[in-house]
Amino acid sequence: MPTLLPLGQRPPLLRMNHVDKVFNGNIVALRDMTLDVNQGDFISLLGPSGCGKSTALRVIADLLHPTRGKVEWEGAHGLGDLGVVFQEPTLMPWATVAQNVWLPYRLRGNSYSSVRDEVRESLRLVGLENFLDAYPRELSGGMKMRVSIARAMVTNPRLILMDEPFAALDEITRHKLNNDLLKLKAKIGCTVIFVTHSVFESVFLSDRIIVMAARPGRVLREVQVDAPYPRDEDFRTSAGYAAHTRAASEALKEAMGEPA
Amino acid sequence: MTTTDQGLLSSPVDAIDADEQRRARAARTERIAKWALPVIMMVLVIAAWAWVVRANEIPHYILPGPDRVWGSLRDDWAMLIDAAYLTGRITLLALLLAVVGGAGLAIVFNQSKLLELSFYPYAVILQVTPVVSIAPLIFIYVDSKVAGMLLCAWLVAFFPVLSSTTLGLNSVDHNLRDLFRIYGATRWQRLRYLQLPSALPYFLGGLKIAGGLSLIGAVVAELVAGTGGIGSGLAFRIQEAGYRLNIARMFAALSLVAAMGVFIFAALSIFSHLLLRKWHESALKRDG
Ligand SMILES: Nc1ncnc2c1ncn2[C@@H]1O[C@H](COP(=O)(O)OP(=O)(O)O)[C@@H](O)[C@H]1O
Ligand SMILES: [Mg+2]
């Protein structure tokens, strides 16, 4: 298991450098967003709907070109370096679980037999090793999301982007997936940028919360959660958790334009 | 308490309440009625038809009774089955060409905006012009009767395949499309692994419509083409029997055309179900 360096000592992974994104010439989705992402960070983008969280992820994923500024990766970066999980599981309904997880490799020209072990291992990590041949419609919402996570991890990417992945799930499933996500992240040692509009989720998961405000979408401030990993259910009831939650809530209130 | 729980687990039959029983009975009744009612209806209609003909002493050259139609089916079977074979062959070939042409054009249009903008309007024009009005022209310029008939039937049948496949190719989940982009999929990979599977249910819907239309196209083409060295199809037999006031044979041939249409539709429905049953909502059986 890779060791996680403390905040402030982690080598850089990428930098969003003064990025603006303007849609249709008048909708300012992002204004002057600068974000340094370091290796091993678990960053949450927290903010009200419409503040440009998804836009920021899409710029990092190179699905959108910034109007100004750019995203600079540290060192060379290739296709397998990025995994993505959307709010919907976004599985191909005509393909089995194993085939869905194979996809990132398949698109790089790897046959299934050559990456069978990786696919199995990834599904084992999310607890679905017995569902290789199931079709997505046979799975529950939480299980579909696990497949989606397995697919994002299968190539051992350096960075995983997650856009409100658990927002549509019930609370019990969400807590379970939050716990498992932290374990997975520790195990493969990747960096995560996680979009959420839940203060609780952001505090539980991340060590850096980037609070964003809308109109125009911008970074308001960063709240650091210095509680050590591993974090488990006990953390949810700890005093530290409550304190961080308060700090993040106040920042979020400010982001929504209310006096803190 | 414990005994009740065990009772529930060991004999689930006892747990079915009156409401559930009613529901199960209703489901069983519907399953039977789905087949039985149409059959009963048919028997009733045939009986009424026989009675009307006999009671009013309607001459058979105006309306033959069902017994005469049955007799014609039996006596003219060899001739009718030859005719059905010819019509069926044209229909199936036209359907095949409609699939290849319709789906092929849809893929080409999807890959090239330029070609789509240039040709799609003409595909629409071909579709909205009634085939009966184009058919005579076709037989002026196309020497081969078979080729002309195929062309007619194809003209009627290809458009539903084209338009539904086009819709399907464009109905890709936008997140999946983004995912393919992030993983650096080539155009060909996107088509092969994403767009074609997404389009399959749409294509199959178009195919079912095209099956019926290619039969219509084949029948119309036959009526326009007449006979000429290639044998005679069912439509021609209907027309010919009409000239001879052999109304019974008209009915017999007509029933074969209808049977053929039903067969094509049923076959395509089963085909579609087999392809989609594993994953598509339309093939999902809700049990319980
Ligand atoms: N493709 C687009 N075209 C035009 N406006 C967009 C587009 N995508 C996002 N926006 C706008 O940009 C703003 C930020 O959107 P988004 O990044 O989706 O916010 P969030 O994910 O934080 O809810 C919103 O006002 C939204 O309407
Ligand atoms: Mg969003």
mmCIF file of C-alpha atoms and ligand atoms in Angstrom, chain A residues 53-54 163-164 195, ligand 2:
data_model
loop_
_atom_site.group_PDB
_atom_site.id
_atom_site.type_symbol
_atom_site.label_atom_id
_atom_site.label_comp_id
_atom_site.label_asym_id
_atom_site.label_seq_id
_atom_site.Cartn_x
_atom_site.Cartn_y
_atom_site.Cartn_z
ATOM 1 C CA LYS A 53 -17.845 22.178 -10.533
ATOM 2 C CA SER A 54 -18.638 19.920 -13.475
ATOM 3 C CA ASP A 163 -18.784 14.102 -10.516
ATOM 4 C CA GLU A 164 -21.348 13.677 -7.718
ATOM 5 C CA VAL A 195 -17.466 16.899 -6.907
HETATM 6 MG MG MG C 2 -22.572 19.349 -12.015
#
